[in-house]
Amino acid sequence: MAELPRSRGPTRAPLAVLGAAPAFETPLLTGCPNILDPAETASLIRDAMARRRLTNEGPLVRRLEEQFAAFHGVQHAVAVANATLGLQLVAAALNVSGEVIVPSFTFIGTVHALSWIGLRPVFCDISVETHTLDAARVELAVTRETGAIVGVHLWGRPCDIDGIQRVAGAHGVPVLFDAAHATGSAWQGTRLGRFGRAEVFSLHATKSINGLEGGMVTTNDDELAERVRRLRNFGFSAEGRVVSRGINAKMDEFSAAMALTNLAAFDRLSAHNSAIREAYRHGLARLPGLRLSENPAGDVPSRHYAVVEVDEASPLRRDELCRVLVAERVTPRRYFRPGCHRSPPYASEAPRHPLPVTERLSQTLMQLPTGLQMTPDDATTMVAVLGHALEEAPRVRAALAATAP
Ligand code: T4K
């Protein structure tokens, strides 16, 4: 961002947007990957290279599947190339057809995955407290065309699993959960992974457990797990015969190496993120109109997501605060604006059901960095910057207007 003329008057607050030096020398990114044990990861990758077993259900992928299943207390964990393909494999394995009830407030990948295989998304609103599917609204969205309900454990927060399953049970439709954000998360004291017909986790580099790219389908259903395994590998059975259609959704050994070492250090990452979140929470509590979004139903163990709610009491809007942070070399994210229903190709059709909470949250939430790239003191500095910006709101707004993006 261009430096602003200091002739606007003395800068009381040290804000880059008002011409001061940025608060951070090194950029802080929301989504910066965590690599918890680079030496062990490199050693596993060297071993894989020495074995020349690089993919197609190698030993590291199998070990990861065992450890992921044990970690989540579920019988089957099937490693896949990414969660997008994982969602498609589960939907295909369950022969889902027709319409799929899904939140609009999610990463576009949830919806693309389903529509790519011919399913028609029906967007449903979320709860303002949890940011996950509102079961009462799901009930209103069910029709004879409904082929499945896909809940998203957004920010690692468990969906209203009971409520959604009750609706699904009453109408005889399967439930799957997009657990892309939810590695390590628990619902009423039990780790996610066993709920619905299957759950699909992401091990993308930006997730709490990073496997470069990757995903994991979990289920307690033996037959479903077997079908997903087959579909993941061109329809080959364990005996090496093609017994159905299939695709290539296999995970490679390097991804498994990275995910294994990160999974082993989950508690360390959790503790680190916990301290960062505490610094955010403590600082934000003193700022008007800003607060760290919490899961009302309890803790989310990965603590990977630091989502800030910016309401009407804030003298600056969410988008203005994001620009203030960018000037300080911090990259916040406005996940998940504008809502999938407003993105092509889905925007061409008006949503069938009202989405007021989705509309509001897509304009007011801001996600801040966490992870090993930073310390709790960095979080405190970031909150101080936000506080200065709010105090100087008229000057900040004028400065931003002068450099409109
Ligand atoms: N369901 C949900 C609810 C999801 O959030 C996602 C994925 C999926 C399903 C599908 O899962 P996968 O098929 O991917 O397994 C990113 C990720 O690509 C995506 O995986 C993730 N959700 C989504 C929330 O975020 P972008 O387009 O926002 O990523 P990008 O490239 O802008 O990076 C985000 C930030 O992370 C930037 O500040 C840069 C930083 N970064 C990123 C990468 C990849 C790094 O510093 N290093 C890196 O290597 O989608």
Tab-separated table of C-alpha atoms and ligand atoms in Angstrom:
chain	number	residue	atom	x	y	z
A	1	MET	CA	0.000	0.000	0.000
A	2	ALA	CA	1.313	3.491	-0.867
A	3	GLU	CA	2.597	5.592	2.047
A	4	LEU	CA	0.203	8.334	2.993
A	5	PRO	CA	1.418	11.930	3.327
A	6	ARG	CA	2.291	12.684	6.930
A	7	SER	CA	0.951	16.217	6.422
A	8	ARG	CA	-2.423	14.869	7.560
A	9	GLY	CA	-1.255	15.694	11.083
A	10	PRO	CA	0.744	13.960	13.768
A	11	THR	CA	0.192	10.246	13.922
A	12	ARG	CA	-0.848	9.559	17.499
A	13	ALA	CA	-1.436	5.913	16.825
A	14	PRO	CA	1.339	3.894	15.170
A	15	LEU	CA	-0.728	2.743	12.216
A	16	ALA	CA	0.782	1.822	8.861
A	17	VAL	CA	-2.387	2.937	7.161
A	18	LEU	CA	-1.665	6.415	8.542
A	19	GLY	CA	1.937	6.388	7.432
A	20	ALA	CA	3.819	4.634	10.241
A	21	ALA	CA	6.082	1.646	9.621
A	22	PRO	CA	4.193	-1.669	9.549
A	23	ALA	CA	3.903	-3.385	12.918
A	24	PHE	CA	5.351	-6.663	11.570
A	25	GLU	CA	8.588	-7.207	9.700
A	26	THR	CA	7.638	-10.691	8.562
A	27	PRO	CA	4.215	-11.178	7.022
A	28	LEU	CA	1.658	-13.105	9.064
A	29	LEU	CA	-0.731	-15.191	6.972
A	30	THR	CA	-4.057	-16.727	7.830
A	31	GLY	CA	-3.571	-20.263	6.586
A	32	CYS	CA	0.210	-20.423	6.945
A	33	PRO	CA	1.074	-24.142	7.131
A	34	ASN	CA	2.309	-25.670	10.386
A	35	ILE	CA	5.221	-28.063	10.027
A	36	LEU	CA	5.675	-29.427	13.518
A	37	ASP	CA	8.613	-31.773	13.000
A	38	PRO	CA	10.539	-30.970	9.798
A	39	ALA	CA	13.436	-33.324	10.656
A	40	GLU	CA	11.203	-36.360	11.224
A	41	THR	CA	9.145	-35.506	8.139
A	42	ALA	CA	12.299	-35.318	6.026
A	43	SER	CA	13.493	-38.615	7.459
A	44	LEU	CA	10.183	-40.359	6.608
A	45	ILE	CA	10.324	-38.936	3.095
A	46	ARG	CA	13.944	-40.120	2.675
A	47	ASP	CA	12.872	-43.612	3.776
A	48	ALA	CA	10.018	-43.582	1.252
A	49	MET	CA	12.418	-42.583	-1.517
A	50	ALA	CA	14.813	-45.347	-0.492
A	51	ARG	CA	11.929	-47.861	-0.614
A	52	ARG	CA	10.764	-46.454	-3.936
A	53	ARG	CA	7.231	-46.972	-2.742
A	54	LEU	CA	5.731	-43.575	-3.369
A	55	THR	CA	1.999	-44.072	-3.749
A	56	ASN	CA	-0.785	-46.659	-4.224
A	57	GLU	CA	-1.401	-47.470	-0.571
A	58	GLY	CA	2.192	-47.388	0.608
A	59	PRO	CA	3.210	-48.116	4.206
A	60	LEU	CA	3.082	-44.480	5.340
A	61	VAL	CA	-0.454	-44.038	4.029
A	62	ARG	CA	-1.494	-47.209	5.839
A	63	ARG	CA	0.182	-46.052	9.042
A	64	LEU	CA	-1.546	-42.670	8.766
A	65	GLU	CA	-4.910	-44.354	8.257
A	66	GLU	CA	-4.397	-46.461	11.398
A	67	GLN	CA	-3.256	-43.522	13.490
A	68	PHE	CA	-5.972	-41.180	12.231
A	69	ALA	CA	-8.647	-43.785	12.978
A	70	ALA	CA	-7.245	-44.406	16.467
A	71	PHE	CA	-6.961	-40.663	17.144
A	72	HIS	CA	-10.627	-40.138	16.230
A	73	GLY	CA	-11.867	-43.365	17.816
A	74	VAL	CA	-13.412	-44.604	14.571
A	75	GLN	CA	-13.078	-47.962	12.853
A	76	HIS	CA	-12.105	-46.870	9.351
A	77	ALA	CA	-10.059	-43.984	8.037
A	78	VAL	CA	-9.519	-44.025	4.276
A	79	ALA	CA	-6.826	-41.644	3.062
A	80	VAL	CA	-7.655	-39.646	-0.056
A	81	ALA	CA	-5.925	-37.035	-2.195
A	82	ASN	CA	-8.063	-34.215	-0.789
A	83	ALA	CA	-11.375	-33.645	0.985
A	84	THR	CA	-13.098	-32.521	-2.215
A	85	LEU	CA	-12.596	-35.959	-3.753
A	86	GLY	CA	-13.417	-37.541	-0.388
A	87	LEU	CA	-16.865	-35.920	-0.392
A	88	GLN	CA	-17.442	-37.126	-3.939
A	89	LEU	CA	-16.397	-40.678	-3.126
A	90	VAL	CA	-18.753	-40.861	-0.145
A	91	ALA	CA	-21.669	-39.427	-2.139
A	92	ALA	CA	-20.966	-41.883	-4.970
A	93	ALA	CA	-20.550	-44.818	-2.582
A	94	LEU	CA	-23.960	-44.027	-1.075
A	95	ASN	CA	-25.540	-43.577	-4.537
A	96	VAL	CA	-26.758	-40.134	-3.574
A	97	SER	CA	-28.799	-38.450	-6.300
A	98	GLY	CA	-31.027	-35.411	-6.710
A	99	GLU	CA	-30.773	-32.506	-4.284
A	100	VAL	CA	-28.346	-32.083	-1.432
A	101	ILE	CA	-29.073	-29.776	1.471
A	102	VAL	CA	-25.911	-27.892	2.308
A	103	PRO	CA	-24.946	-24.631	4.016
A	104	SER	CA	-24.083	-21.733	1.751
A	105	PHE	CA	-21.687	-20.495	4.438
A	106	THR	CA	-18.802	-22.848	3.701
A	107	PHE	CA	-15.762	-23.065	1.453
A	108	ILE	CA	-16.869	-23.247	-2.162
A	109	GLY	CA	-15.171	-26.664	-2.372
A	110	THR	CA	-17.972	-28.298	-0.344
A	111	VAL	CA	-20.558	-27.285	-2.914
A	112	HIS	CA	-18.390	-27.731	-6.023
A	113	ALA	CA	-17.583	-31.289	-4.934
A	114	LEU	CA	-21.267	-32.182	-4.927
A	115	SER	CA	-22.396	-30.281	-7.996
A	116	TRP	CA	-19.425	-31.663	-10.023
A	117	ILE	CA	-20.953	-35.130	-9.700
A	118	GLY	CA	-24.403	-33.961	-10.755
A	119	LEU	CA	-26.001	-33.263	-7.372
A	120	ARG	CA	-28.083	-30.104	-6.995
A	121	PRO	CA	-27.211	-27.996	-3.943
A	122	VAL	CA	-30.109	-26.571	-1.944
A	123	PHE	CA	-28.709	-23.879	0.311
A	124	CYS	CA	-29.827	-23.800	3.904
A	125	ASP	CA	-29.137	-21.165	6.544
A	126	ILE	CA	-26.965	-21.631	9.608
A	127	SER	CA	-27.250	-20.899	13.299
A	128	VAL	CA	-25.945	-17.482	14.279
A	129	GLU	CA	-24.357	-18.999	17.398
A	130	THR	CA	-22.521	-21.966	15.908
A	131	HIS	CA	-22.172	-20.996	12.220
A	132	THR	CA	-23.275	-24.544	11.298
A	133	LEU	CA	-26.511	-25.860	9.722
A	134	ASP	CA	-29.696	-24.872	11.549
A	135	ALA	CA	-31.609	-28.147	11.939
A	136	ALA	CA	-35.015	-26.405	12.021
A	137	ARG	CA	-34.254	-24.839	8.643
A	138	VAL	CA	-32.971	-28.154	7.291
A	139	GLU	CA	-36.381	-29.615	8.104
A	140	LEU	CA	-38.038	-26.881	6.006
A	141	ALA	CA	-35.674	-27.550	3.101
A	142	VAL	CA	-36.320	-31.303	2.776
A	143	THR	CA	-38.369	-32.345	-0.269
A	144	ARG	CA	-39.009	-35.585	-2.127
A	145	GLU	CA	-35.941	-34.739	-4.209
A	146	THR	CA	-33.591	-34.611	-1.227
A	147	GLY	CA	-30.824	-37.180	-1.691
A	148	ALA	CA	-28.636	-36.253	1.297
A	149	ILE	CA	-27.889	-33.668	3.957
A	150	VAL	CA	-24.316	-32.451	4.174
A	151	GLY	CA	-23.425	-30.698	7.428
A	152	VAL	CA	-20.163	-28.751	7.696
A	153	HIS	CA	-18.321	-28.643	11.038
A	154	LEU	CA	-17.202	-25.084	10.327
A	155	TRP	CA	-14.141	-23.801	12.229
A	156	GLY	CA	-14.008	-27.327	13.698
A	157	ARG	CA	-17.303	-26.734	15.545
A	158	PRO	CA	-19.473	-29.804	15.567
A	159	CYS	CA	-22.806	-29.416	13.794
A	160	ASP	CA	-26.056	-29.973	15.674
A	161	ILE	CA	-25.552	-33.675	15.042
A	162	ASP	CA	-28.667	-34.813	16.957
A	163	GLY	CA	-30.914	-32.244	15.304
A	164	ILE	CA	-29.702	-32.992	11.783
A	165	GLN	CA	-29.864	-36.756	12.276
A	166	ARG	CA	-33.401	-36.455	13.641
A	167	VAL	CA	-34.547	-34.629	10.508
A	168	ALA	CA	-32.653	-37.035	8.247
A	169	GLY	CA	-34.051	-40.064	10.071
A	170	ALA	CA	-37.608	-38.773	9.770
A	171	HIS	CA	-37.207	-38.439	6.004
A	172	GLY	CA	-34.961	-41.438	5.381
A	173	VAL	CA	-32.053	-39.515	3.843
A	174	PRO	CA	-28.371	-40.048	4.603
A	175	VAL	CA	-26.254	-37.474	6.429
A	176	LEU	CA	-22.592	-36.853	5.674
A	177	PHE	CA	-20.373	-34.397	7.400
A	178	ASP	CA	-17.765	-32.171	5.827
A	179	ALA	CA	-15.210	-32.279	8.637
A	180	ALA	CA	-12.525	-30.458	6.625
A	181	HIS	CA	-11.835	-28.127	9.584
A	182	ALA	CA	-12.433	-30.624	12.342
A	183	THR	CA	-9.368	-32.817	12.889
A	184	GLY	CA	-9.303	-33.478	16.626
A	185	SER	CA	-12.652	-31.802	17.331
A	186	ALA	CA	-15.110	-33.433	19.693
A	187	TRP	CA	-18.887	-33.440	20.101
A	188	GLN	CA	-20.174	-33.941	23.646
A	189	GLY	CA	-16.795	-35.344	24.642
A	190	THR	CA	-16.498	-37.781	21.707
A	191	ARG	CA	-14.122	-37.054	18.840
A	192	LEU	CA	-15.766	-36.466	15.492
A	193	GLY	CA	-15.284	-39.049	12.756
A	194	ARG	CA	-18.023	-41.584	13.545
A	195	PHE	CA	-21.114	-39.449	12.908
A	196	GLY	CA	-23.518	-39.549	9.977
A	197	ARG	CA	-22.812	-42.185	7.339
A	198	ALA	CA	-19.265	-40.800	6.997
A	199	GLU	CA	-17.185	-37.728	7.766
A	200	VAL	CA	-14.603	-36.164	5.477
A	201	PHE	CA	-11.535	-34.396	6.885
A	202	SER	CA	-9.083	-32.210	4.982
A	203	LEU	CA	-5.323	-32.430	5.443
A	204	HIS	CA	-4.671	-29.488	3.136
A	205	ALA	CA	-1.594	-27.390	3.962
A	206	THR	CA	-3.770	-24.677	5.526
A	207	LYS	CA	-5.515	-27.067	7.919
A	208	SER	CA	-4.600	-27.842	11.533
A	209	ILE	CA	-3.049	-31.152	10.473
A	210	ASN	CA	-1.189	-30.447	7.261
A	211	GLY	CA	-0.415	-33.222	4.783
A	212	LEU	CA	0.497	-30.872	1.893
A	213	GLU	CA	-2.708	-31.962	0.147
A	214	GLY	CA	-4.842	-34.752	1.506
A	215	GLY	CA	-8.043	-35.861	3.118
A	216	MET	CA	-9.502	-38.665	5.191
A	217	VAL	CA	-12.878	-40.369	4.982
A	218	THR	CA	-13.928	-41.873	8.315
A	219	THR	CA	-16.795	-44.214	9.124
A	220	ASN	CA	-17.795	-47.130	11.318
A	221	ASP	CA	-19.551	-48.759	8.352
A	222	ASP	CA	-17.355	-51.628	7.071
A	223	GLU	CA	-19.081	-51.896	3.716
A	224	LEU	CA	-19.051	-48.183	3.042
A	225	ALA	CA	-15.336	-48.003	3.885
A	226	GLU	CA	-14.668	-50.843	1.454
A	227	ARG	CA	-16.632	-49.100	-1.310
A	228	VAL	CA	-14.763	-45.829	-0.739
A	229	ARG	CA	-11.417	-47.684	-0.889
A	230	ARG	CA	-12.431	-49.200	-4.183
A	231	LEU	CA	-13.696	-45.971	-5.693
A	232	ARG	CA	-10.497	-44.200	-4.622
A	233	ASN	CA	-8.411	-46.607	-6.741
A	234	PHE	CA	-10.118	-46.931	-10.135
A	235	GLY	CA	-12.617	-49.504	-8.862
A	236	PHE	CA	-9.948	-52.139	-8.089
A	237	SER	CA	-10.878	-54.647	-5.387
A	238	ALA	CA	-8.325	-55.723	-2.756
A	239	GLU	CA	-7.591	-58.707	-5.032
A	240	GLY	CA	-6.647	-56.387	-7.895
A	241	ARG	CA	-9.719	-56.877	-10.112
A	242	VAL	CA	-11.800	-53.989	-11.417
A	243	VAL	CA	-15.198	-54.530	-9.841
A	244	SER	CA	-16.817	-51.111	-10.226
A	245	ARG	CA	-16.256	-47.686	-11.644
A	246	GLY	CA	-13.702	-45.609	-9.800
A	247	ILE	CA	-11.324	-42.705	-9.983
A	248	ASN	CA	-7.851	-41.769	-8.797
A	249	ALA	CA	-8.189	-40.222	-5.334
A	250	LYS	CA	-5.145	-41.850	-3.717
A	251	MET	CA	-2.864	-40.139	-1.240
A	252	ASP	CA	0.895	-40.251	-1.851
A	253	GLU	CA	3.606	-41.191	0.651
A	254	PHE	CA	5.090	-37.691	1.037
A	255	SER	CA	1.709	-36.302	2.067
A	256	ALA	CA	1.312	-39.144	4.533
A	257	ALA	CA	4.783	-38.432	5.987
A	258	MET	CA	3.897	-34.800	6.599
A	259	ALA	CA	0.482	-35.634	8.064
A	260	LEU	CA	1.905	-38.334	10.348
A	261	THR	CA	4.447	-36.066	12.011
A	262	ASN	CA	1.939	-33.258	12.376
A	263	LEU	CA	-0.711	-35.552	13.832
A	264	ALA	CA	1.816	-36.846	16.373
A	265	ALA	CA	2.349	-33.258	17.566
A	266	PHE	CA	-1.329	-32.266	17.635
A	267	ASP	CA	-1.323	-31.489	21.374
A	268	ARG	CA	1.670	-29.175	21.038
A	269	LEU	CA	-0.009	-27.240	18.234
A	270	SER	CA	-3.233	-27.090	20.210
A	271	ALA	CA	-1.475	-25.648	23.255
A	272	HIS	CA	0.315	-23.063	21.122
A	273	ASN	CA	-2.906	-21.998	19.383
A	274	SER	CA	-4.679	-21.938	22.710
A	275	ALA	CA	-2.255	-19.304	24.002
A	276	ILE	CA	-2.668	-17.272	20.806
A	277	ARG	CA	-6.449	-17.443	21.012
A	278	GLU	CA	-6.313	-16.400	24.661
A	279	ALA	CA	-4.307	-13.299	23.697
A	280	TYR	CA	-6.843	-12.460	20.985
A	281	ARG	CA	-9.789	-13.082	23.314
A	282	HIS	CA	-8.361	-11.019	26.137
A	283	GLY	CA	-7.468	-8.052	23.908
A	284	LEU	CA	-10.585	-8.064	21.766
A	285	ALA	CA	-12.845	-8.091	24.838
A	286	ARG	CA	-11.832	-4.472	25.410
A	287	LEU	CA	-12.607	-3.277	21.885
A	288	PRO	CA	-16.059	-1.968	20.931
A	289	GLY	CA	-17.963	-4.217	18.536
A	290	LEU	CA	-15.244	-6.882	18.174
A	291	ARG	CA	-15.134	-10.284	19.806
A	292	LEU	CA	-13.490	-13.616	19.277
A	293	SER	CA	-16.129	-16.041	18.066
A	294	GLU	CA	-16.497	-19.006	20.416
A	295	ASN	CA	-18.236	-22.321	20.121
A	296	PRO	CA	-21.178	-21.959	22.561
A	297	ALA	CA	-21.328	-25.725	23.012
A	298	GLY	CA	-17.764	-26.003	24.289
A	299	ASP	CA	-14.151	-26.082	23.338
A	300	VAL	CA	-12.780	-26.966	19.895
A	301	PRO	CA	-9.507	-28.754	20.599
A	302	SER	CA	-7.596	-27.820	17.451
A	303	ARG	CA	-8.055	-24.117	18.256
A	304	HIS	CA	-6.786	-23.550	14.745
A	305	TYR	CA	-9.341	-20.907	13.800
A	306	ALA	CA	-9.411	-17.411	15.268
A	307	VAL	CA	-12.581	-15.883	13.867
A	308	VAL	CA	-13.546	-12.356	14.865
A	309	GLU	CA	-17.121	-11.072	14.754
A	310	VAL	CA	-17.367	-7.382	13.894
A	311	ASP	CA	-20.769	-5.943	14.792
A	312	GLU	CA	-22.544	-2.587	14.456
A	313	ALA	CA	-20.884	-1.189	17.615
A	314	SER	CA	-17.520	-1.197	15.850
A	315	PRO	CA	-16.560	2.246	14.495
A	316	LEU	CA	-14.961	0.508	11.484
A	317	ARG	CA	-16.448	-2.205	9.277
A	318	ARG	CA	-14.895	-5.641	8.778
A	319	ASP	CA	-13.481	-4.781	5.346
A	320	GLU	CA	-11.873	-1.606	6.681
A	321	LEU	CA	-10.251	-3.494	9.559
A	322	CYS	CA	-8.887	-6.048	7.106
A	323	ARG	CA	-7.249	-3.282	5.100
A	324	VAL	CA	-5.750	-1.832	8.279
A	325	LEU	CA	-4.159	-5.216	9.018
A	326	VAL	CA	-2.908	-5.743	5.478
A	327	ALA	CA	-1.014	-2.449	5.774
A	328	GLU	CA	0.678	-3.906	8.869
A	329	ARG	CA	1.748	-6.996	6.825
A	330	VAL	CA	-0.965	-9.205	8.304
A	331	THR	CA	-3.217	-11.125	5.897
A	332	PRO	CA	-6.598	-11.797	7.473
A	333	ARG	CA	-9.198	-13.739	5.472
A	334	ARG	CA	-12.861	-12.919	4.956
A	335	TYR	CA	-13.955	-16.551	4.917
A	336	PHE	CA	-16.514	-17.355	3.570
A	337	ARG	CA	-17.716	-14.342	1.708
A	338	PRO	CA	-19.840	-13.860	-0.279
A	339	GLY	CA	-21.551	-17.200	0.513
A	340	CYS	CA	-21.673	-19.987	-2.061
A	341	HIS	CA	-25.155	-18.928	-3.230
A	342	ARG	CA	-23.633	-15.665	-4.459
A	343	SER	CA	-20.800	-17.349	-6.381
A	344	PRO	CA	-20.960	-18.691	-9.932
A	345	PRO	CA	-22.501	-20.937	-11.048
A	346	TYR	CA	-24.920	-21.054	-8.104
A	347	ALA	CA	-25.642	-17.305	-8.177
A	348	SER	CA	-27.603	-17.683	-11.396
A	349	GLU	CA	-30.517	-19.093	-9.418
A	350	ALA	CA	-32.139	-17.318	-6.467
A	351	PRO	CA	-31.762	-19.382	-3.285
A	352	ARG	CA	-34.912	-21.360	-2.520
A	353	HIS	CA	-34.743	-20.482	1.189
A	354	PRO	CA	-33.837	-17.223	2.954
A	355	LEU	CA	-30.235	-17.013	4.163
A	356	PRO	CA	-30.154	-14.020	6.534
A	357	VAL	CA	-27.486	-15.400	8.878
A	358	THR	CA	-25.259	-16.377	5.959
A	359	GLU	CA	-25.653	-12.891	4.467
A	360	ARG	CA	-24.778	-11.243	7.762
A	361	LEU	CA	-21.801	-13.410	8.663
A	362	SER	CA	-20.275	-13.153	5.212
A	363	GLN	CA	-20.081	-9.408	5.726
A	364	THR	CA	-18.935	-9.364	9.340
A	365	LEU	CA	-16.476	-12.198	10.030
A	366	MET	CA	-12.737	-11.901	9.782
A	367	GLN	CA	-10.286	-14.741	10.329
A	368	LEU	CA	-6.918	-13.950	11.898
A	369	PRO	CA	-3.612	-15.861	11.752
A	370	THR	CA	-2.694	-18.584	14.238
A	371	GLY	CA	-0.049	-21.302	14.338
A	372	LEU	CA	3.690	-21.676	14.659
A	373	GLN	CA	4.474	-18.651	12.478
A	374	MET	CA	3.590	-16.397	15.434
A	375	THR	CA	3.552	-15.938	19.193
A	376	PRO	CA	0.818	-14.813	21.588
A	377	ASP	CA	2.639	-11.453	21.748
A	378	ASP	CA	2.054	-11.066	18.010
A	379	ALA	CA	-1.650	-11.593	18.648
A	380	THR	CA	-1.529	-8.892	21.325
A	381	THR	CA	0.207	-6.530	18.886
A	382	MET	CA	-2.444	-7.233	16.262
A	383	VAL	CA	-5.233	-6.455	18.703
A	384	ALA	CA	-3.435	-3.248	19.734
A	385	VAL	CA	-3.338	-2.227	16.068
A	386	LEU	CA	-7.068	-2.891	15.772
A	387	GLY	CA	-7.679	-0.882	18.947
A	388	HIS	CA	-5.682	2.092	17.628
A	389	ALA	CA	-7.590	1.908	14.360
A	390	LEU	CA	-10.925	2.013	16.163
A	391	GLU	CA	-9.797	5.009	18.230
A	392	GLU	CA	-8.734	6.785	15.060
A	393	ALA	CA	-11.699	5.598	13.010
A	394	PRO	CA	-12.465	8.865	11.142
A	395	ARG	CA	-8.822	9.357	10.088
A	396	VAL	CA	-8.448	5.710	9.179
A	397	ARG	CA	-11.616	5.789	7.090
A	398	ALA	CA	-10.428	8.925	5.287
A	399	ALA	CA	-7.012	7.380	4.620
A	400	LEU	CA	-8.579	4.210	3.262
A	401	ALA	CA	-10.921	6.215	1.048
A	402	ALA	CA	-7.914	8.029	-0.404
A	403	THR	CA	-6.332	4.711	-1.415
A	404	ALA	CA	-9.465	2.826	-2.409
A	405	PRO	CA	-8.527	-0.668	-3.658
B	1	T4K	N1	-14.767	-28.083	2.984
B	1	T4K	C1	-14.335	-27.022	3.672
B	1	T4K	C2	-15.203	-26.456	4.742
B	1	T4K	C3	-13.078	-26.468	3.388
B	1	T4K	O1	-12.642	-25.384	4.074
B	1	T4K	C4	-12.285	-27.033	2.382
B	1	T4K	C5	-10.994	-26.470	2.044
B	1	T4K	C6	-12.777	-28.162	1.695
B	1	T4K	C7	-14.032	-28.658	2.023
B	1	T4K	C8	-11.978	-28.862	0.632
B	1	T4K	O2	-10.819	-29.434	1.190
B	1	T4K	P1	-9.576	-29.854	0.227
B	1	T4K	O3	-10.146	-30.475	-1.004
B	1	T4K	O4	-8.785	-28.609	-0.072
B	1	T4K	O5	-8.815	-30.849	1.057
B	1	T4K	C9	-7.773	-22.707	1.033
B	1	T4K	C10	-7.507	-24.170	0.773
B	1	T4K	O6	-7.001	-24.399	-0.539
B	1	T4K	C11	-8.690	-25.047	1.020
B	1	T4K	O7	-8.189	-26.350	1.202
B	1	T4K	C12	-9.421	-24.626	2.278
B	1	T4K	N2	-10.627	-25.361	2.502
B	1	T4K	C13	-9.765	-23.164	2.217
B	1	T4K	C14	-10.484	-22.705	3.456
B	1	T4K	O8	-8.575	-22.428	2.117
B	1	T4K	P2	-7.785	-20.590	-0.470
B	1	T4K	O9	-8.107	-20.409	-1.902
B	1	T4K	O10	-8.380	-19.667	0.510
B	1	T4K	O11	-6.200	-20.726	-0.254
B	1	T4K	P3	-5.016	-19.685	-0.435
B	1	T4K	O12	-4.096	-20.218	-1.460
B	1	T4K	O13	-5.575	-18.326	-0.642
B	1	T4K	O14	-4.259	-19.763	0.940
B	1	T4K	C15	-4.816	-19.294	2.143
B	1	T4K	C16	-3.736	-18.641	2.967
B	1	T4K	O15	-2.759	-19.585	3.356
B	1	T4K	C17	-2.991	-17.509	2.307
B	1	T4K	O16	-2.834	-16.485	3.292
B	1	T4K	C18	-1.619	-18.081	1.947
B	1	T4K	C19	-1.437	-19.186	2.989
B	1	T4K	N3	-0.692	-20.337	2.483
B	1	T4K	C20	-1.350	-21.232	1.701
B	1	T4K	C21	-0.687	-22.328	1.216
B	1	T4K	C22	-1.417	-23.313	0.346
B	1	T4K	C23	0.636	-20.497	2.791
B	1	T4K	O17	1.222	-19.645	3.492
B	1	T4K	N4	1.313	-21.596	2.319
B	1	T4K	C24	0.699	-22.518	1.535
B	1	T4K	O18	1.338	-23.532	1.135
B	1	T4K	O19	-8.247	-22.075	-0.122
